[in-house]
Coordinates of C-alpha atoms in Angstrom, one line a residue:
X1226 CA 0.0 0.0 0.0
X1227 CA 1.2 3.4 -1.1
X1228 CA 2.2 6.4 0.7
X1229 CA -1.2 8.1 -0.8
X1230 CA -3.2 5.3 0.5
X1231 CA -2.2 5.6 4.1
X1232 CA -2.3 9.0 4.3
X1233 CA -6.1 9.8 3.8
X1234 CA -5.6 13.2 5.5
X1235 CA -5.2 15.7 2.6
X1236 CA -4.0 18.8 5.0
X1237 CA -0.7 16.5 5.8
X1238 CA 0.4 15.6 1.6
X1239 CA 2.8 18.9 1.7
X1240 CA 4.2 17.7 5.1
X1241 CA 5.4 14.9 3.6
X1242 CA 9.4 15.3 4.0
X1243 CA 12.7 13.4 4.2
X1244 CA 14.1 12.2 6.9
X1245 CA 16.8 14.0 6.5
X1246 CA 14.6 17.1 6.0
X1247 CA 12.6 16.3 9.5
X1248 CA 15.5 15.7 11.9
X1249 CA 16.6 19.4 10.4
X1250 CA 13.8 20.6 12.9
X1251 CA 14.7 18.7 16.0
X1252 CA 17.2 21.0 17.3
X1253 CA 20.1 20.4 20.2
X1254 CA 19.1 19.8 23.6
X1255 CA 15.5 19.2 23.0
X1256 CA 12.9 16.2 24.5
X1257 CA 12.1 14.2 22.1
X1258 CA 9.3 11.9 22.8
X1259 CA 10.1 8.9 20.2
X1260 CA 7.2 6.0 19.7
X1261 CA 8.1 2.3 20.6
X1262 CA 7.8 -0.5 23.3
X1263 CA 10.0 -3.5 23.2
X1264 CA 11.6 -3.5 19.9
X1265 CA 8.1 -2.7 18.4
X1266 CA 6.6 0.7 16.9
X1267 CA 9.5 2.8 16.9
X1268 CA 10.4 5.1 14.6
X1269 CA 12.8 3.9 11.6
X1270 CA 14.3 6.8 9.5
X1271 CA 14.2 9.9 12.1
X1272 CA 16.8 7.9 14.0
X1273 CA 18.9 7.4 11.8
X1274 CA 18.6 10.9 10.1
X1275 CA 19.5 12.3 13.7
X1276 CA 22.7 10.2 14.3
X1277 CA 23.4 11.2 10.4
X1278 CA 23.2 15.0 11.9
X1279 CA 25.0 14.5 14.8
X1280 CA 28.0 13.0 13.1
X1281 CA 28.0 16.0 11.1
X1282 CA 27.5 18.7 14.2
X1283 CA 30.5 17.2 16.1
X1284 CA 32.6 16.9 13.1
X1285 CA 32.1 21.1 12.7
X1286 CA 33.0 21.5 16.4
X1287 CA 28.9 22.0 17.1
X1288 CA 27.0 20.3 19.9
X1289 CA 24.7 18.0 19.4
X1290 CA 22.3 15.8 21.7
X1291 CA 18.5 15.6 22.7
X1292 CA 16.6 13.6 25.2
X1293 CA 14.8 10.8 25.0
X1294 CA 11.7 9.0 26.2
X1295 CA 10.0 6.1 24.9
X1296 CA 7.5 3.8 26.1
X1297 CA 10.0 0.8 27.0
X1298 CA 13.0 0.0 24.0
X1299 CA 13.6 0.6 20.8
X1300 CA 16.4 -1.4 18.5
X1301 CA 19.5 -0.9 17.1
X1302 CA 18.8 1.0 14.6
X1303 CA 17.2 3.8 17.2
X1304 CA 19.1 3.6 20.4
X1305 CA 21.6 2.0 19.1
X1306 CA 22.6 3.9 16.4
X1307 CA 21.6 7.4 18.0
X1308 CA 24.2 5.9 21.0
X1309 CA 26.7 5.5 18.7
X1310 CA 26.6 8.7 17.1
X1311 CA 26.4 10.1 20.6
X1312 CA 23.5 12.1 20.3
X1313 CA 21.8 11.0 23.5
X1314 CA 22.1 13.1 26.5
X1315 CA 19.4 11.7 28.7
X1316 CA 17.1 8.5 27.7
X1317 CA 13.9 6.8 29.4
X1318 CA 12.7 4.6 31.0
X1319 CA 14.4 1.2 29.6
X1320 CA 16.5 0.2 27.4
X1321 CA 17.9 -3.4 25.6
X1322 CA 20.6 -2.0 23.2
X1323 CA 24.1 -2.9 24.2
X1324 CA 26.1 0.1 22.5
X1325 CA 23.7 2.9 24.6
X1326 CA 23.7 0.4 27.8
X1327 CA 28.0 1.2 27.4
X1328 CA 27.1 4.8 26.8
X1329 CA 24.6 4.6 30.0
X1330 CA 27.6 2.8 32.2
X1331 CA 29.8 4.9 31.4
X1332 CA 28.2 7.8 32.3
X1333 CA 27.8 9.3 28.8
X1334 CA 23.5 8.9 28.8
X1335 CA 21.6 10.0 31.7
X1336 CA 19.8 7.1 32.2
X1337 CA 16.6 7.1 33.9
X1338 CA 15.4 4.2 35.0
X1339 CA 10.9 4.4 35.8
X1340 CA 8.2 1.9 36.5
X1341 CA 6.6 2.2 33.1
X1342 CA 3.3 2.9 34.6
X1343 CA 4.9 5.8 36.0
X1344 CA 6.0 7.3 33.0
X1345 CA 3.1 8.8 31.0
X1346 CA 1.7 10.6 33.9
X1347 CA 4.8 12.1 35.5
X1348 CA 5.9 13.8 32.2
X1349 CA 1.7 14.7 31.8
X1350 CA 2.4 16.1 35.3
X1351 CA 5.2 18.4 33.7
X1352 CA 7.8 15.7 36.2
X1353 CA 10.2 15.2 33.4
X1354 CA 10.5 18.7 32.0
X1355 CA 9.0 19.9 28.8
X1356 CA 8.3 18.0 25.2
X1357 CA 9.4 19.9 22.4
X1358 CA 8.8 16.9 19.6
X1359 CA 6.9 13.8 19.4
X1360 CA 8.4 11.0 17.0
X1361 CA 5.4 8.8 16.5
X1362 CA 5.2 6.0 14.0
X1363 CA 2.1 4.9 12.5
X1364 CA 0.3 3.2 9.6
X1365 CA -1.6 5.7 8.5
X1366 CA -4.0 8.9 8.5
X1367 CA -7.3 8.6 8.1
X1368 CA -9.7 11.0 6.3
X1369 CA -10.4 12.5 9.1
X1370 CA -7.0 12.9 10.7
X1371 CA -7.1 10.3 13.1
X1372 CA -4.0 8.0 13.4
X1373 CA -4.0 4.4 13.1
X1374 CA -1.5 3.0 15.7
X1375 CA 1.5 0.7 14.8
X1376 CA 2.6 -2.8 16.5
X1377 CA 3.0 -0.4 19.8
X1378 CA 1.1 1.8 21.2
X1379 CA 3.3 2.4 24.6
X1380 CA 2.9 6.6 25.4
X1381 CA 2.1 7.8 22.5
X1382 CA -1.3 9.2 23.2
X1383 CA 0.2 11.3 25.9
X1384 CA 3.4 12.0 23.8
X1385 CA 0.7 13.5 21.1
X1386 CA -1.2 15.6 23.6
X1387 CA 1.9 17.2 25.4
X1388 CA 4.7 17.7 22.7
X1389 CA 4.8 20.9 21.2
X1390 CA 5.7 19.6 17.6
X1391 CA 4.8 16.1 15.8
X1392 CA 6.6 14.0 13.6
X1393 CA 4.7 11.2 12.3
X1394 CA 6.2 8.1 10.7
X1395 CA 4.2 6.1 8.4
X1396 CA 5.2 2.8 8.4
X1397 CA 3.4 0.8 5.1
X1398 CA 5.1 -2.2 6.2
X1399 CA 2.7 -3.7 9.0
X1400 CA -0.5 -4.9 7.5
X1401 CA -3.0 -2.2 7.0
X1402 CA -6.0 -4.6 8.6
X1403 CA -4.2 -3.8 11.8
X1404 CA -6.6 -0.9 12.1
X1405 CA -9.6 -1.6 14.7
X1406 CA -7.3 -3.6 17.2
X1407 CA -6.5 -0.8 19.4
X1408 CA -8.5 0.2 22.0
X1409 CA -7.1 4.0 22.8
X1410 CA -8.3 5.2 26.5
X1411 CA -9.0 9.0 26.6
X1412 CA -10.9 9.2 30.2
X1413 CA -7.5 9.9 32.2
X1414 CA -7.2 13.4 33.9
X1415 CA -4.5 14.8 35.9
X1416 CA -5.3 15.0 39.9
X1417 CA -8.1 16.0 41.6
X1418 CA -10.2 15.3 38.4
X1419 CA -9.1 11.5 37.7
X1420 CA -12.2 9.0 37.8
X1421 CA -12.3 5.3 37.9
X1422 CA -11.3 3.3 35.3
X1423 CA -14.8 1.5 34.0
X1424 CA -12.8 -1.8 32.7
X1425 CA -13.9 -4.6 34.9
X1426 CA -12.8 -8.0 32.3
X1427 CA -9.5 -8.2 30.9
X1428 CA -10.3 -8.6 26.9
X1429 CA -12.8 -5.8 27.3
X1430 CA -12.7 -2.5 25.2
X1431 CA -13.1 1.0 26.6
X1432 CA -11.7 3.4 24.3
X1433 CA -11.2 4.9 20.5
X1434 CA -9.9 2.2 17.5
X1435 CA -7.2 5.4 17.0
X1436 CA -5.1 8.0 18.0
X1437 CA -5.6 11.7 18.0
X1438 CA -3.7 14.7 17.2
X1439 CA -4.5 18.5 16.6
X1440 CA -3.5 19.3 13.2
X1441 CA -1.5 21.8 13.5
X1442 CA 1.6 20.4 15.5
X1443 CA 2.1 18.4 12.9
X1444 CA 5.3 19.6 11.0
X1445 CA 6.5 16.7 9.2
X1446 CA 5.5 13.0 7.6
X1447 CA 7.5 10.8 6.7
X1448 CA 7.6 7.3 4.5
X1449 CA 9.1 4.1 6.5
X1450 CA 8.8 1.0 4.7
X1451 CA 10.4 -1.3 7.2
X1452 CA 9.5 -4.2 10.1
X1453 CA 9.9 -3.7 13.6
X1454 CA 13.2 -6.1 15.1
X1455 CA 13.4 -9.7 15.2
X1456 CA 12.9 -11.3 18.1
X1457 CA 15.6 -14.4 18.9
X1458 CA 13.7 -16.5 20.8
X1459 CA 16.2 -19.7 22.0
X1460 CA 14.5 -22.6 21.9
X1461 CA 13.3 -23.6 26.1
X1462 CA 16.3 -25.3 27.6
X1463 CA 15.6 -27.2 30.7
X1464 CA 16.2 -25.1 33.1
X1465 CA 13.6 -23.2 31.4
X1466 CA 11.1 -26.0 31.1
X1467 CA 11.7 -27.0 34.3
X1468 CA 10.7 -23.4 35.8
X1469 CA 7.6 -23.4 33.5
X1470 CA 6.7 -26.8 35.2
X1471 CA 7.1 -25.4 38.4
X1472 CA 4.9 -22.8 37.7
X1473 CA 2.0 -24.3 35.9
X1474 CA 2.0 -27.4 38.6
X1475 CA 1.8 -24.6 41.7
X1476 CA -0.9 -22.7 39.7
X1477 CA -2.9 -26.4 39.1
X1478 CA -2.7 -26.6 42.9
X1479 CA -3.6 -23.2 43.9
X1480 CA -6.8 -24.2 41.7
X1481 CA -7.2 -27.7 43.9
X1482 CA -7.1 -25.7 46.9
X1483 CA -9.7 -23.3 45.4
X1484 CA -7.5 -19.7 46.1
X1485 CA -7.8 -19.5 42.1
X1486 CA -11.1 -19.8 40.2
X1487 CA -11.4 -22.6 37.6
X1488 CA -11.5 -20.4 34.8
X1489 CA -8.1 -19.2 35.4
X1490 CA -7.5 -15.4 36.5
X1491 CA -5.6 -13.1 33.7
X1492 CA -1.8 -13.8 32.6
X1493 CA 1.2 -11.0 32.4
X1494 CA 4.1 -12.9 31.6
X1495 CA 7.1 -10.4 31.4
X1496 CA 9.8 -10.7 28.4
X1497 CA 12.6 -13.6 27.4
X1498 CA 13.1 -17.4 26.8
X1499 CA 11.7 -18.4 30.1
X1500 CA 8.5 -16.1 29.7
X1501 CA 7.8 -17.9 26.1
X1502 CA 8.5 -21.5 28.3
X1503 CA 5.8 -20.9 30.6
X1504 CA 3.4 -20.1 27.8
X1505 CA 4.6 -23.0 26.0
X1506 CA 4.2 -25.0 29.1
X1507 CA 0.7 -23.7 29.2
X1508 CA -0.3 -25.1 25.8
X1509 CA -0.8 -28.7 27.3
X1510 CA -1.3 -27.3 30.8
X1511 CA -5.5 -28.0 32.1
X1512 CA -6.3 -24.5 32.2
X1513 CA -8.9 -23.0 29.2
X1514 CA -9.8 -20.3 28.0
X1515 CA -7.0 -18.1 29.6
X1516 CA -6.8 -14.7 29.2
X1517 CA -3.7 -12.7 28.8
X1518 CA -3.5 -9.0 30.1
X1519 CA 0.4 -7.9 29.3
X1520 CA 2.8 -5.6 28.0
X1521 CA 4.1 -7.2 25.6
X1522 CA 2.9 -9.8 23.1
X1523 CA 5.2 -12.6 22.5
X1524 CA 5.4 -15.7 20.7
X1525 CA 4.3 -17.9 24.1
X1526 CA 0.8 -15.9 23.1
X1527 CA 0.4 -15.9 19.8
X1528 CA 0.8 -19.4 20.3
X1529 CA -2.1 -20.0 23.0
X1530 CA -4.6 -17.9 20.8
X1531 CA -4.2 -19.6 17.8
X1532 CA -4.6 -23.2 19.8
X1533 CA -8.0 -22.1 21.2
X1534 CA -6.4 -22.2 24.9
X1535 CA -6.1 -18.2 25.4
X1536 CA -9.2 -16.4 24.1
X1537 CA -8.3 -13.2 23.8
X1538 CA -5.0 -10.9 25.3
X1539 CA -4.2 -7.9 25.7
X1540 CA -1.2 -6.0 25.6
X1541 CA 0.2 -2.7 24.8
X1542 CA 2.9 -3.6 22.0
X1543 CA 3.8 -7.0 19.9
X1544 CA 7.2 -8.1 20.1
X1545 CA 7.6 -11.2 18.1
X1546 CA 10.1 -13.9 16.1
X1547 CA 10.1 -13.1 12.3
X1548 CA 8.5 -16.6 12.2
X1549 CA 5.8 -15.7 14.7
X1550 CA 5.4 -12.2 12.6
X1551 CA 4.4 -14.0 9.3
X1552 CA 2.2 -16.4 11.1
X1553 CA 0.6 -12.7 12.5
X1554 CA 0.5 -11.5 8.9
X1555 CA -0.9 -14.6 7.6
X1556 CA -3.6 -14.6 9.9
X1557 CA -4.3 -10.8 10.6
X1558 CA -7.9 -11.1 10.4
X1559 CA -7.8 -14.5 13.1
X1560 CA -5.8 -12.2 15.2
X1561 CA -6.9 -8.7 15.0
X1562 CA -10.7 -10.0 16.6
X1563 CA -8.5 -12.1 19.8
X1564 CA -5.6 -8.6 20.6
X1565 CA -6.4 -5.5 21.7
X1566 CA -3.4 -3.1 22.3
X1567 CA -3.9 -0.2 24.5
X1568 CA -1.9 2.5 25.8
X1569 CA 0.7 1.6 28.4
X1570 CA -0.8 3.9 31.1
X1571 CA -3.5 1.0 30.4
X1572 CA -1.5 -2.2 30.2
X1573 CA 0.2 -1.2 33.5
X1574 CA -2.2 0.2 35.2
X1575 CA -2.0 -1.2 39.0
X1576 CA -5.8 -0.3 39.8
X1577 CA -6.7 -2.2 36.8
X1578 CA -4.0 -4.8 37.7
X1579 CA -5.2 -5.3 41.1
X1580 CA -9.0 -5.8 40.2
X1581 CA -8.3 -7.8 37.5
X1582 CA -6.3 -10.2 39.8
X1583 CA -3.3 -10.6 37.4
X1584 CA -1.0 -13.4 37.7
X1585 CA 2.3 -12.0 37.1
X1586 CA 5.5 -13.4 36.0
X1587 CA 8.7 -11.4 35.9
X1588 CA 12.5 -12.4 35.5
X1589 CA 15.2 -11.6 37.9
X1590 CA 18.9 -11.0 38.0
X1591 CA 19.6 -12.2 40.9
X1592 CA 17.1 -12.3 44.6
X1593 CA 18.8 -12.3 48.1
X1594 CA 17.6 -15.1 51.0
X1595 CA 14.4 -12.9 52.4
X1596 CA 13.1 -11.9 49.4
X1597 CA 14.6 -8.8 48.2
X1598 CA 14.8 -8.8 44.1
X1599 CA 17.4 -7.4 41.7
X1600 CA 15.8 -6.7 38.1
X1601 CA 18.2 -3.7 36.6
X1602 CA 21.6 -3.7 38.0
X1603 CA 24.9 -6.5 37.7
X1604 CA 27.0 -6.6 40.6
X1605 CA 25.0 -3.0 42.5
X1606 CA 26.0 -1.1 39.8
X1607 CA 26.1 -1.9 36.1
X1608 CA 22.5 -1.1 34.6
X1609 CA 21.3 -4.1 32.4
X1610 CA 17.7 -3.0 31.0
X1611 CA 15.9 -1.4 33.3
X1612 CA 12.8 -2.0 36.2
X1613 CA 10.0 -2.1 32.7
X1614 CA 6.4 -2.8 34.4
X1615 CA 7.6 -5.4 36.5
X1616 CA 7.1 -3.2 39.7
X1617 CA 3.9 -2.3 38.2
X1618 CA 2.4 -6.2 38.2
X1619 CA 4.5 -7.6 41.2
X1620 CA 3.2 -5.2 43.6
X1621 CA -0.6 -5.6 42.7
X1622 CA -0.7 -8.9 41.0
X1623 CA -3.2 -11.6 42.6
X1624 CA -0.3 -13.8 42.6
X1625 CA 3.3 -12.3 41.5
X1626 CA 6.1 -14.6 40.1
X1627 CA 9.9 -13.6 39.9
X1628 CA 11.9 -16.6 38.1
X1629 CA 15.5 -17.0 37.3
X1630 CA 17.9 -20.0 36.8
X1631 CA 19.7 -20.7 40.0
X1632 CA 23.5 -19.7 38.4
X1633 CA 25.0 -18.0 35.9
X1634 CA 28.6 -16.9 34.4
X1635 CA 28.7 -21.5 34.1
X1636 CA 28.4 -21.4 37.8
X1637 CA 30.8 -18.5 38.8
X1638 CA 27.5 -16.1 39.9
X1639 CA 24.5 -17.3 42.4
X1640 CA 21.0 -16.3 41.5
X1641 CA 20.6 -16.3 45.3
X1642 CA 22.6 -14.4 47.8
X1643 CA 22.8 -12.8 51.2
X1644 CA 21.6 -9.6 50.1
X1645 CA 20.8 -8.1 46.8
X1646 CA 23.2 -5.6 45.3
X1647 CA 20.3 -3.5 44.2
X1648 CA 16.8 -3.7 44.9
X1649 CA 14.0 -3.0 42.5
X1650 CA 11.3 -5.1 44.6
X1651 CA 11.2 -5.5 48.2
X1652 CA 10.7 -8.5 50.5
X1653 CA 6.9 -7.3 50.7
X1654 CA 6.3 -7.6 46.6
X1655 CA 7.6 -11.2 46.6
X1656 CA 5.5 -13.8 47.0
X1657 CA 6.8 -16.8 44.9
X1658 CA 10.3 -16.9 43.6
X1659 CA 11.5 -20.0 41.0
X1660 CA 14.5 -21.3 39.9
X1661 CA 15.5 -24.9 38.4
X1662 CA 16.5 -26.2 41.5
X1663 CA 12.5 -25.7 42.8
X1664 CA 9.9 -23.5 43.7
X1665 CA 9.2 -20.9 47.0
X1666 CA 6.0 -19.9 48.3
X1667 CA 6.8 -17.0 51.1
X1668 CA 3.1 -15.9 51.3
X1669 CA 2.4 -15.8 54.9
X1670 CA 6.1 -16.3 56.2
X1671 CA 8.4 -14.5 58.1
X1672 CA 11.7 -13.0 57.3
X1673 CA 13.8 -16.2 59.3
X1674 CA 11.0 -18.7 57.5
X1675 CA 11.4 -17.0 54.3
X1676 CA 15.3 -17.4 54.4
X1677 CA 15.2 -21.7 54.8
X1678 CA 12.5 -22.0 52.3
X1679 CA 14.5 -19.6 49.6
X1680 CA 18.1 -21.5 50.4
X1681 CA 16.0 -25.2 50.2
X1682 CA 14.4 -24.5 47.3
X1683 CA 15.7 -22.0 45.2
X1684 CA 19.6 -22.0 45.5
X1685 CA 22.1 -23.8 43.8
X1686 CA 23.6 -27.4 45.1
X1687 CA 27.1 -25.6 44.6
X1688 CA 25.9 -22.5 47.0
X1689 CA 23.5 -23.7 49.5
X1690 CA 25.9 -24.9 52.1
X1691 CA 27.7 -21.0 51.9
X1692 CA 24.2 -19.4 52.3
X1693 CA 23.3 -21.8 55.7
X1694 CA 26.4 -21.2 57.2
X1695 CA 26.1 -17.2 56.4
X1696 CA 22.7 -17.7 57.7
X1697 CA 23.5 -19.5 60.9
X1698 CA 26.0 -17.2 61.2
X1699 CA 24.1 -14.2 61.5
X1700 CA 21.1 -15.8 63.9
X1701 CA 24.1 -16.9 66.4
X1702 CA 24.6 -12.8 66.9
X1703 CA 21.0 -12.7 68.4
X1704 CA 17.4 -12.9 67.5
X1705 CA 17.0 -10.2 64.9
X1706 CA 14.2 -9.8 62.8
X1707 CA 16.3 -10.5 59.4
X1708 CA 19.7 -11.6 60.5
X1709 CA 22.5 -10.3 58.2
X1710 CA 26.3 -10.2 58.6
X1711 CA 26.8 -6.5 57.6
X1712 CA 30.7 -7.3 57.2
X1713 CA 30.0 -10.0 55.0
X1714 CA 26.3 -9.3 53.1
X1715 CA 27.8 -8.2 50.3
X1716 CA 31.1 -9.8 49.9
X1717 CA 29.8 -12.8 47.4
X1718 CA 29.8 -10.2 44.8
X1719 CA 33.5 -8.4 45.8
X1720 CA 34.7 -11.4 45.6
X1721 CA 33.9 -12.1 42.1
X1722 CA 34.5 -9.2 41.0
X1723 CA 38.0 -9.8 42.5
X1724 CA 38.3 -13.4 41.4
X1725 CA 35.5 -13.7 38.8
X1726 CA 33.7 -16.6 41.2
X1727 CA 31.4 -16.3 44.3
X1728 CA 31.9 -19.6 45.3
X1729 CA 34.9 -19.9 48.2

């Protein structure tokens, strides 16, 4: 489909510009609010037309560098190659790509690392500064100026309402019958003005099929013709499989012991090999007619709705395997009637989280022997990706999930440890951590309780006799209320970043 045909909106034909021509109107030191959520939806060109400029700035002695915010990551060839071209001076809330995670660790990118539910409203709240331009991909204009959304829909409704300027980029590679599965929610207000959110079922729709934009911001359009990332999905290994199986048994248990309905309460399942596992694991599970409420659509999913065991899910982006993204092509009429994606200030939401009675499940670097979880940072301090919405589910979630395998680095790193480095969720968000080596229920324990049931089930053969004796250790100095070693709670990880092992 042709340029013409996706843009419907005759006021907008002599916007129609370069990239080049468009990131000529993003000046230095701006905010630039780009589109995209988990390697889906972001913009294409204008990235790569700014990183163009930038080159070109430094090399005449000029500075160069804007801000940006996103609804989650983008790809390479938008962080990344921005990053490289060192045109980012601040970026949030998450990011994947390795060459602006080295900028970020280095201290070249302000990083700033936000639960994604958080995001929207703090910069509507004028939090995060002002938005000069929005960067917004779509897949077209209608007649009436309306904007069909892409494979993400993350902030861009808010990035629309608040940024001073617009560029819009029209992608004509997604399938145009795309149109109608968004469900666009335009009842938020800021503070004292907010009412409920009327959603009460997790497949059901409460807003607009598109987004919105006054006419007159917009400055430039611009032609993409290209898919979002591919998504490397390894293959479940065991360790993987063997999580899932944890998982799905304790969930056919909590259904025996009636604390979950029969018909299964909604699914968020976060993003990564073991994430797709447990939905694979779920394709022969007993449960029927599950319901996914999400970020981010995966493979896992796409696989459950087109077996008839997940009716419907919903999600704020689609994130999928270039074999997963033809089957979606393929079948774009099957699908568009069983997704709805919404805006992440939606997906996230935890009111809507917490009635819905999600069942969350979110990975882990690393969780200490009360509870405490690691999601963002390698040893304290090196950022990895960023908190995303697992803070957003975990905390509100009917029951919350954080997986990891027990070791990594071939057994030089424990999964488990005293004390966490960093924490992104505390003791009181945690109610069921899994690793290979078993499964740990710490609903209704205490802090000492929670320690034996984390080192028996969770850790590593190699590491469990190291965290009992720490353990023992620091009860024999007196009955505290969560016995730690203060000398020693963080000395696994000095040691291996003096020896490259934990283990003594």
């Amino acid at each position: 489909m042709s340029l013409a045909e996706r843009v419907r909106y005759p006021q907008f034909h002599n916007r129609i510009m370069t990239a080049e021509a468009a990131a000529a109107l993003i000046p230095h030191g701006v905010n630039v609010g780009m589109s995209g959520f988990t390697g889906a939806g972001y913009p294409k060109a204008l990235p790569q037309a700014i990183a163009a400029r930038a080159k070109a700035e430094h090399a005449a002695g000029k500075p160069y560098k804007i801000n940006v915010w996103t609804g989650a990551s983008t790809a390479s060839e938008c962080d990344g190659v921005m990053a490289e071209a060192h045109a980012l001076g601040q970026r949030l809330p998450f990011n994947t790509d390795p060459t602006a995670r080295k900028a970020i660790n280095s201290g070249e990118i302000d990083f700033i690392d936000m639960h994604l539910s958080h995001v929207a409203q703090h910069a509507w709240f004028g939090f995060l500064g002002h938005m000069h331009v929005a960067v917004v991909e779509v897949l077209g204009v209608t007649a009436d100026g309306l904007l069909i959304p892409s494979t993400a829909v993350g902030n861009n409704k808010t990035w629309l309402e608040i940024a001073d300027q617009v560029i819009l980029e029209v992608n004509t590679k997604p399938p145009a019958k795309m149109e109608g599965m968004h469900d666009i929610y335009y009842g938020t207000a800021i503070p004292p003005r907010r009412m409920p959110i009327n959603m009460t079922h997790a497949d059901q729709r409460i807003g607009d099929q598109y987004l919105k934009v006054d006419p007159n911001k917009v400055i430039a359009v611009v032609e993409t013709n290209k898919g979002d990332r591919d998504n490397v999905f390894a293959a479940p290994d065991a360790n993987s499989n063997t999580i899932a199986a944890s998982i799905i048994d304790f969930l056919a248990h909590e259904m025996q012991m009636g604390r979950l309905p029969k018909e299964m309460l909604p699914i968020q399942s976060g993003v990564g090999n073991v994430a797709n596992a447990v939905l694979a694991g779920l394709l022969t599970g007993p449960f029927e007619n599950l319901l996914g409420f999400t970020e981010v659509l995966q493979d896992g999913m796409l696989d459950l709705l087109r077996a008839g065991k997940m009716s419907k899910a919903s999600a704020t982006s689609i994130s999928l395997s270039a074999a997963a993204y033809k089957d979606f092509e393929d079948h774009i009429d099957f699908y568009r009637e069983r997704i709805i994606l919404r805006p992440q200030e939606i997906s996230n939401h935890p009111e809507l989280v917490r009635r819905l009675g999600i069942i969350a499940m979110n990975s882990m670097i690393e969780a200490d022997i009360y509870g405490n979880i690691n999601s963002t940072h390698v040893m304290g301090t090196g950022m990895m990706n960023g908190i995303g919405g697992s803070g957003d589910f975990a905390r509100n979630g009917y029951l919350s999930f954080f997986v990891t395998p027990s070791v990594a680095k071939d057994g030089k790193i424990s999964c488990i440890v005293p004390m966490c480095s960093h924490v992104d969720h505390t003791e009181h968000d945690t109610q069921i951590i899994v690793t290979e080596q078993g499964l740990a229920d710490l609903r209704g324990l205490s802090p000492k309780q929670r320690a034996r049931v984390i080192i028996d089930k969770c850790a590593h053969p190699d590491y469990r006799d190291q965290l009992n004796d720490y353990f023992d250790r620091a009860r024999a100095q007196g009955a505290q209320h969560t016995p730690h070693l203060l000398t020693e709670a963080l000395s696994w990880h000095q040691r291996f970043m003096d020896t490259g092992d934990m283990r003594v």
